[in-house]
């Protein structure tokens, strides 16, 4: 298989403009002839559905929640990047492009990343027009703050609720199209399979989560915008419902999976408290603007932080990375936190935490200013830990957050399967091996508002479509496969719960495919995952019946998919014998314990092709070239 990314020729500054002009158009009067299915209603899905509906396409949008407003996009609290350069501090489209390629450790396509930076300026205008209440300076101009991996202030924010406010903007645009009947809305409906007809994606099979009914839906193109798969680790910052089912089922129908092992560990999470936990809570990276990260200099120092004088504190990010200090990228900050904890200098009862201290900022700016910037985040921390961060430092530790891997897509955001488009975190993205903070919202809205309206039109205008409905044999076959899988899960009637197997999988993944990876550990992980998957299919107990509300069945299907994806993640991590971004191979590091890339052998996107149950997947490589941001060893010192 030859991977054609369809990257346009010409200077990078004009690639997207020229490419859009070269795409075929669908005339306004003809758009009503085409139908599009969109799965997912977070920022990418909601903005795409609203935009395509506004253009006049017939859209069906699917959401497994009871409301699109519950999408996990609300959890991206800190902000959204855009190269507006309002601060006049040297920012530009090229600098945002440069920071993103460098922050991703040179494992992303230059053309895609430049387009993302270019479109970032339009996103802010779009959202302001929708009424998104971005923070403003005294004179009324939009305010900015800094995020990790950048030395300029380019992050627009709405206190600590940016994702929620942006989602409300996208939801309002979507609701308008639902009200006008241009978009059909299917809440509490979960996609369980992709339907291919004559080599094209032509529909989905879904389960109504209220009635349990299996239903098929046909269209001329399918768009997946279902988020990431971080919950494969069980404990993560993701909402409990976040899963991989939609993209994994598409993968099993032939869609290539790109860079599955590229997972982001976020450095600013409330530490694990006990075995009873089912998820972790993220403290926004924006807090590192005003909070200082430190641990005691002495091992095993368990004194109250207020009793440890300045000269006995190690502000290790400021010491090791003086240029960026506390605003180094997430992967760098996470590894640094793990290192000091491994040295025995971690804080808290577990020793698996570091301090994020706001005392200096409160003294410099005043409590009211800090409350204005981060009040809801401080309140959330107080509610969860019963500690007042205005008076004592927060305790934080790295946790699984975002996934840079996902289905492989070309420049048009179409997978290798014609008619299957993938947006936002569900694709292998523009972030390489590490996403910079405040770029997730940027990618989701760029894909939905500005990229897919052009590229899907180019696809629809350039293809001929046979008229078909769900009576076609391909839909019946897919429906039967889904029903058989459900019946198989219900028939096992074993002794262990779904959560038991999910938790066991999460431990294997965190221990062996987490912050530090090595060849023996990855091989051990593959063996353990296979054994756990076999046990799951023999001994899991799924309660209830198929044709009813059944969350036990929902979770079982999702965990079954995680058990398959996990092995591919470990396989991908094993084959990539280099460290880059969030993927840290202990065999490949500099004398200073920094990630050491191997550009000669691994400067490519790893795209995996499913071969059938029990068979090893086949690796395809998309070479990456760097013409505008030269390959160098990353340094934030």
XYZ file of C-alpha atoms in Angstrom, residues 15-515:
501
model
C -0.497 25.441 -0.064
C -3.951 25.590 1.559
C -5.189 28.563 -0.477
C -4.130 26.987 -3.762
C -5.403 23.562 -2.725
C -8.845 24.927 -1.868
C -9.043 26.650 -5.224
C -8.147 23.404 -6.982
C -10.834 21.354 -5.191
C -14.040 20.695 -7.080
C -17.095 22.538 -5.801
C -20.643 21.405 -5.175
C -23.074 24.063 -6.385
C -25.509 25.332 -3.701
C -28.492 23.833 -5.509
C -26.783 20.425 -5.670
C -25.757 20.164 -2.014
C -29.229 19.055 -0.986
C -28.623 15.919 -3.078
C -25.832 14.743 -0.781
C -26.022 13.307 2.716
C -23.284 13.159 5.336
C -23.091 11.204 8.605
C -21.116 12.784 11.450
C -20.325 10.711 14.538
C -19.430 12.772 17.599
C -20.616 16.178 18.784
C -17.602 17.654 20.511
C -15.935 20.719 19.035
C -14.862 18.968 15.823
C -18.148 17.142 15.244
C -20.497 19.953 16.284
C -18.651 22.577 14.227
C -18.533 20.264 11.195
C -22.245 19.436 11.436
C -23.176 23.096 11.850
C -20.957 24.171 8.936
C -22.104 21.450 6.537
C -25.727 22.054 7.478
C -25.284 25.761 6.865
C -23.902 24.951 3.411
C -27.034 22.951 2.583
C -25.905 19.323 2.903
C -28.243 16.820 4.538
C -26.522 15.895 7.777
C -27.139 13.201 10.361
C -25.179 13.706 13.582
C -24.798 11.052 16.287
C -24.036 11.531 19.973
C -23.848 8.808 22.629
C -24.553 11.372 25.357
C -28.010 12.754 26.086
C -26.794 16.158 24.889
C -24.026 17.400 22.630
C -23.111 19.801 25.431
C -21.713 16.891 27.454
C -18.902 16.199 24.970
C -15.471 15.915 26.565
C -14.344 19.110 24.823
C -15.660 20.916 27.907
C -12.684 19.563 29.860
C -10.142 21.582 27.820
C -10.216 24.383 30.336
C -7.117 26.453 29.791
C -7.442 28.097 26.395
C -7.088 28.009 22.623
C -4.027 29.071 20.657
C -4.113 31.574 17.815
C -1.380 33.552 16.090
C -3.077 36.951 16.427
C -0.021 38.592 18.024
C -2.223 40.944 20.068
C 0.574 41.283 22.626
C 3.046 42.418 19.952
C 5.577 40.035 21.480
C 6.868 38.487 18.285
C 4.193 35.912 17.532
C 3.197 35.032 13.983
C 1.632 32.222 11.976
C 5.109 30.921 11.244
C 6.113 30.987 14.925
C 2.999 29.020 15.937
C 3.784 26.575 13.129
C 7.414 26.342 14.301
C 6.502 25.838 17.967
C 3.982 23.121 17.078
C 6.371 21.147 14.870
C 9.150 21.451 17.434
C 6.807 20.692 20.339
C 5.661 17.543 18.511
C 9.315 16.510 18.280
C 9.328 16.559 14.471
C 6.808 13.773 13.976
C 4.029 15.744 12.247
C 3.496 16.857 8.632
C 4.682 20.406 8.028
C 1.866 21.166 5.581
C -0.880 20.172 8.008
C 0.637 22.075 10.895
C 1.092 25.249 8.876
C -2.551 25.114 7.792
C -3.569 24.735 11.433
C -1.547 27.806 12.422
C -2.934 29.729 9.453
C -6.544 28.923 10.339
C -6.075 29.709 14.023
C -6.617 33.418 13.403
C -9.999 32.733 11.773
C -11.188 30.568 14.665
C -11.038 33.432 17.151
C -13.062 35.721 14.878
C -15.634 32.955 14.363
C -16.011 32.308 18.088
C -16.185 35.976 19.055
C -18.959 36.409 16.491
C -20.801 33.535 18.185
C -20.570 35.303 21.517
C -17.902 33.193 23.210
C -16.955 35.264 26.321
C -13.186 35.353 25.973
C -11.336 37.200 28.717
C -10.596 40.825 27.877
C -8.112 43.423 28.982
C -9.180 46.700 30.594
C -9.424 48.464 27.233
C -11.746 45.773 25.817
C -9.199 43.872 23.721
C -9.065 40.087 23.970
C -6.577 38.945 26.593
C -3.861 36.327 26.125
C -1.760 34.157 28.378
C 1.169 31.789 27.905
C 1.173 28.007 27.672
C 3.906 25.376 27.649
C 6.271 25.165 24.709
C 6.007 28.838 23.712
C 7.760 32.045 24.681
C 4.912 34.280 23.514
C 1.367 34.862 24.798
C -1.013 33.439 22.214
C -3.593 31.559 24.273
C -7.121 33.016 24.320
C -9.209 31.912 27.279
C -12.478 32.216 29.162
C -11.291 31.895 32.760
C -10.827 28.144 33.283
C -13.856 27.215 31.176
C -12.624 27.748 27.632
C -13.624 24.366 26.244
C -17.097 24.649 27.702
C -17.661 28.122 26.284
C -16.371 27.165 22.837
C -18.578 24.065 22.844
C -21.604 26.190 23.714
C -20.771 28.364 20.708
C -20.520 25.356 18.398
C -23.625 23.818 19.949
C -25.638 26.980 19.327
C -24.646 26.853 15.648
C -25.539 23.155 15.547
C -28.868 23.737 17.313
C -29.768 26.309 14.671
C -29.299 23.712 11.942
C -31.237 21.100 13.910
C -34.056 23.603 14.291
C -34.071 24.294 10.556
C -34.262 20.525 9.850
C -31.010 20.603 7.898
C -29.372 18.408 10.538
C -30.989 15.299 12.015
C -29.812 14.783 15.582
C -29.506 11.328 17.185
C -28.642 11.543 20.899
C -28.011 8.429 23.034
C -26.905 6.527 19.937
C -23.544 4.753 19.651
C -21.819 3.787 16.407
C -20.800 0.123 16.443
C -19.627 -0.452 12.877
C -18.750 1.215 9.592
C -20.470 0.097 6.391
C -18.423 -0.094 3.185
C -20.090 -0.445 -0.228
C -17.949 -0.885 -3.346
C -14.882 0.357 -1.508
C -16.490 3.544 -0.171
C -17.707 4.455 3.321
C -21.474 4.677 2.914
C -22.940 4.429 6.398
C -22.852 3.154 9.953
C -24.543 0.633 12.209
C -25.510 2.084 15.586
C -27.209 0.999 18.803
C -29.964 3.084 20.371
C -28.761 3.243 23.972
C -32.303 3.702 25.320
C -34.129 0.911 23.484
C -31.166 -1.271 22.538
C -32.350 -1.383 18.939
C -29.698 -1.904 16.254
C -30.196 0.574 13.409
C -28.398 1.354 10.147
C -27.964 4.744 8.504
C -26.718 5.405 4.971
C -25.011 8.475 3.500
C -22.610 9.558 0.782
C -19.768 10.168 3.244
C -19.014 9.432 6.897
C -17.168 11.752 9.289
C -15.748 10.440 12.578
C -15.096 13.043 15.273
C -15.182 10.829 18.355
C -12.166 12.009 20.344
C -9.227 10.108 21.756
C -8.589 6.745 23.392
C -6.732 7.693 26.592
C -9.125 5.565 28.657
C -7.279 2.483 27.459
C -5.185 3.255 30.591
C -8.340 3.120 32.776
C -7.135 6.017 34.945
C -6.910 9.119 32.790
C -8.161 12.681 32.674
C -10.778 11.671 30.093
C -14.490 11.431 30.826
C -15.500 7.876 31.700
C -17.498 7.531 28.486
C -14.598 8.428 26.186
C -13.686 5.364 24.125
C -12.130 4.070 20.932
C -15.019 2.042 19.512
C -15.891 4.173 16.466
C -12.346 4.511 15.124
C -11.387 0.968 16.123
C -14.331 -0.575 14.276
C -13.405 1.563 11.242
C -9.819 0.332 11.596
C -11.044 -3.258 11.460
C -12.828 -2.380 8.193
C -9.535 -1.256 6.652
C -8.812 2.266 7.910
C -5.134 2.606 8.809
C -4.260 3.518 12.416
C -1.499 6.120 12.668
C 1.045 6.290 15.515
C -1.138 4.485 18.094
C 1.557 4.613 20.798
C 1.791 8.423 20.787
C 0.003 9.254 24.037
C 0.332 12.494 25.950
C 1.047 12.477 29.671
C -0.190 15.728 31.227
C 2.005 17.046 34.062
C -0.706 18.913 35.965
C -3.130 16.344 37.377
C -4.422 15.734 40.881
C -2.491 12.640 42.082
C -4.044 9.207 42.506
C -5.616 8.908 45.937
C -6.561 5.243 46.165
C -7.603 2.028 44.449
C -11.254 3.093 44.427
C -10.712 5.817 41.813
C -12.198 5.430 38.349
C -10.735 8.589 36.767
C -8.327 11.438 37.402
C -8.886 15.173 37.430
C -6.863 17.594 35.350
C -5.666 20.935 36.632
C -5.262 23.172 33.585
C -1.802 23.830 32.196
C -2.674 27.518 32.384
C -1.871 27.285 36.099
C 1.810 26.964 35.197
C 1.699 30.605 34.104
C 1.575 31.749 37.720
C 2.365 28.593 39.698
C 5.935 27.513 40.423
C 6.764 23.782 40.433
C 9.076 22.501 43.157
C 10.053 19.640 45.474
C 12.289 19.546 48.555
C 15.993 19.284 47.862
C 16.402 16.518 50.429
C 15.078 12.998 49.885
C 12.214 11.948 52.137
C 11.507 15.454 53.403
C 7.904 15.177 54.647
C 7.635 18.580 56.335
C 4.651 20.801 55.630
C 5.526 22.924 52.572
C 5.269 26.112 54.613
C 8.020 24.804 56.907
C 10.497 24.248 54.062
C 12.564 27.432 53.516
C 13.437 28.735 50.053
C 17.029 27.533 50.145
C 15.832 23.959 50.746
C 13.451 23.928 47.767
C 14.309 22.744 44.257
C 12.419 24.665 41.567
C 13.669 22.018 39.181
C 12.001 23.198 35.945
C 13.411 26.693 36.425
C 16.818 25.199 37.281
C 17.077 22.713 34.399
C 15.209 24.714 31.713
C 15.957 28.390 32.429
C 14.660 29.668 29.044
C 11.178 28.188 29.420
C 11.079 27.474 33.157
C 7.683 26.208 34.305
C 6.319 26.533 30.760
C 8.264 23.706 29.134
C 6.100 21.368 27.001
C 4.003 18.735 28.691
C 6.190 15.747 27.904
C 9.286 17.483 29.279
C 7.508 18.605 32.468
C 6.024 15.139 33.007
C 9.326 13.309 32.708
C 10.986 15.846 35.008
C 8.308 15.256 37.660
C 8.724 11.484 37.391
C 12.496 11.862 37.717
C 12.435 13.830 40.988
C 9.820 11.452 42.440
C 11.935 8.450 41.429
C 14.812 10.113 43.306
C 12.711 10.006 46.482
C 11.895 13.715 46.563
C 8.190 13.423 45.755
C 5.688 14.941 48.180
C 2.455 13.794 49.777
C 1.790 10.483 51.486
C 2.519 8.476 48.320
C 5.631 10.391 47.310
C 4.162 10.512 43.798
C 3.488 14.254 43.567
C 5.196 17.623 43.248
C 4.103 21.061 44.422
C 2.508 23.727 42.223
C 2.876 26.838 44.362
C 1.070 30.174 43.890
C 2.458 32.012 46.918
C 4.780 34.230 44.868
C 2.039 35.150 42.372
C -0.474 35.923 45.108
C 2.093 38.143 46.793
C 2.928 39.884 43.489
C -0.553 40.189 41.960
C -2.928 39.766 44.862
C -5.397 37.003 45.639
C -8.201 38.711 43.715
C -6.220 38.666 40.450
C -5.362 34.979 40.813
C -9.012 34.266 41.633
C -10.099 36.175 38.527
C -7.811 34.058 36.345
C -8.224 30.612 37.881
C -11.019 30.792 40.446
C -13.074 27.849 39.222
C -9.950 25.649 38.991
C -8.971 26.525 42.548
C -12.524 25.775 43.702
C -12.454 22.404 41.952
C -9.127 21.494 43.553
C -10.476 22.516 46.971
C -13.613 20.395 46.533
C -11.633 17.289 45.532
C -8.722 17.484 47.982
C -10.145 19.565 50.854
C -7.006 21.715 50.638
C -7.084 25.462 49.927
C -4.607 26.237 47.109
C -4.642 29.928 48.042
C -2.995 28.921 51.328
C -1.016 25.727 50.535
C 0.552 24.585 47.255
C -1.383 22.244 44.987
C -0.016 18.721 44.708
C 0.169 17.493 41.118
C 1.494 14.491 39.182
C 1.475 13.417 35.514
C -1.464 11.446 34.105
C -2.650 10.148 30.733
C -4.459 12.929 28.913
C -4.534 13.287 25.104
C -3.769 10.857 22.291
C -1.800 12.099 19.307
C -2.375 8.815 17.493
C -5.596 8.008 15.638
C -6.826 7.008 12.216
C -4.432 7.981 9.433
C -5.721 10.802 7.223
C -4.396 12.693 4.222
C -4.257 16.477 3.789
C -8.012 16.468 3.084
C -8.650 14.697 6.427
C -9.829 11.602 4.550
C -8.618 8.186 5.651
C -7.300 5.623 3.184
C -10.936 4.467 2.881
C -12.682 6.714 0.313
C -15.492 8.682 1.909
C -14.327 8.197 5.509
C -13.157 11.496 7.002
C -11.708 11.805 10.498
C -11.523 15.048 12.511
C -9.980 16.294 15.733
C -8.399 13.947 18.234
C -9.829 10.915 16.412
C -7.284 11.312 13.607
C -3.544 10.927 14.010
C -3.578 14.703 14.111
C -1.250 17.604 13.574
C 0.604 17.228 16.861
C 3.320 14.692 16.123
C 4.606 12.973 19.267
C 3.458 15.640 21.748
C 0.633 18.188 21.674
C 1.324 21.695 22.898
C -1.156 22.973 25.444
C -4.183 24.903 24.092
C -3.871 23.299 20.643
C -6.588 20.625 20.980
C -9.435 23.129 20.737
C -7.633 24.826 17.879
C -7.405 21.615 15.843
C -10.978 20.520 16.506
C -12.468 23.840 15.390
C -10.093 24.263 12.441
C -11.050 20.805 11.162
C -14.773 21.346 11.658
C -15.325 24.970 10.696
C -12.722 25.501 7.986
C -11.163 22.318 6.554
C -13.916 19.724 6.133
C -16.415 22.076 4.398
C -13.924 22.423 1.530
C -12.430 18.951 1.388
C -15.631 16.928 1.703
C -17.131 18.992 -1.101
C -14.132 18.178 -3.261
C -14.690 14.476 -2.599
C -18.454 14.505 -3.220
C -18.138 16.497 -6.444
C -15.459 14.177 -7.783
C -17.267 10.883 -7.187
C -20.346 9.157 -8.565
C -22.684 7.608 -6.016
C -25.144 4.827 -6.585
C -28.403 5.393 -4.782
C -28.717 3.018 -1.883
C -30.515 2.689 1.411
C -30.135 0.453 4.426
C -31.805 -2.457 2.660
C -28.495 -3.022 0.840
C -26.840 -6.315 1.678
C -23.750 -4.600 3.145
C -25.879 -3.009 5.872
C -27.595 -6.285 6.688
C -24.248 -8.056 6.956
C -22.843 -5.358 9.246
C -25.966 -5.403 11.417
C -25.724 -9.165 11.845
C -22.055 -8.911 12.829
C -22.912 -6.301 15.475
C -25.773 -8.410 16.853
C -23.567 -11.506 16.996
C -20.918 -9.609 18.961
C -23.514 -8.354 21.440
C -24.987 -11.842 21.846
C -21.517 -13.265 22.420
C -20.798 -10.735 25.204
C -24.123 -11.406 26.904
C -23.709 -15.179 26.683
C -20.352 -15.404 28.489
C -21.898 -14.984 31.961
C -18.554 -15.192 33.719
C -17.514 -14.143 37.209
C -15.634 -10.846 36.811
C -17.011 -7.400 36.023
C -16.126 -5.325 32.985
C -14.452 -2.759 35.256
C -12.210 -5.484 36.694
C -10.743 -6.192 33.259
C -10.527 -2.513 32.375
C -8.598 -1.794 35.575
C -6.267 -4.756 34.972
C -5.595 -3.528 31.426
C -4.930 -0.020 32.696
C -2.276 -1.245 35.109
C -0.489 -3.197 32.377
C -0.552 -0.159 30.101
C 0.606 2.372 32.716
C 3.417 0.142 33.979
C 4.744 -0.842 30.550
C 3.414 1.593 27.917
C 3.241 4.723 30.062
C 5.776 7.412 30.901
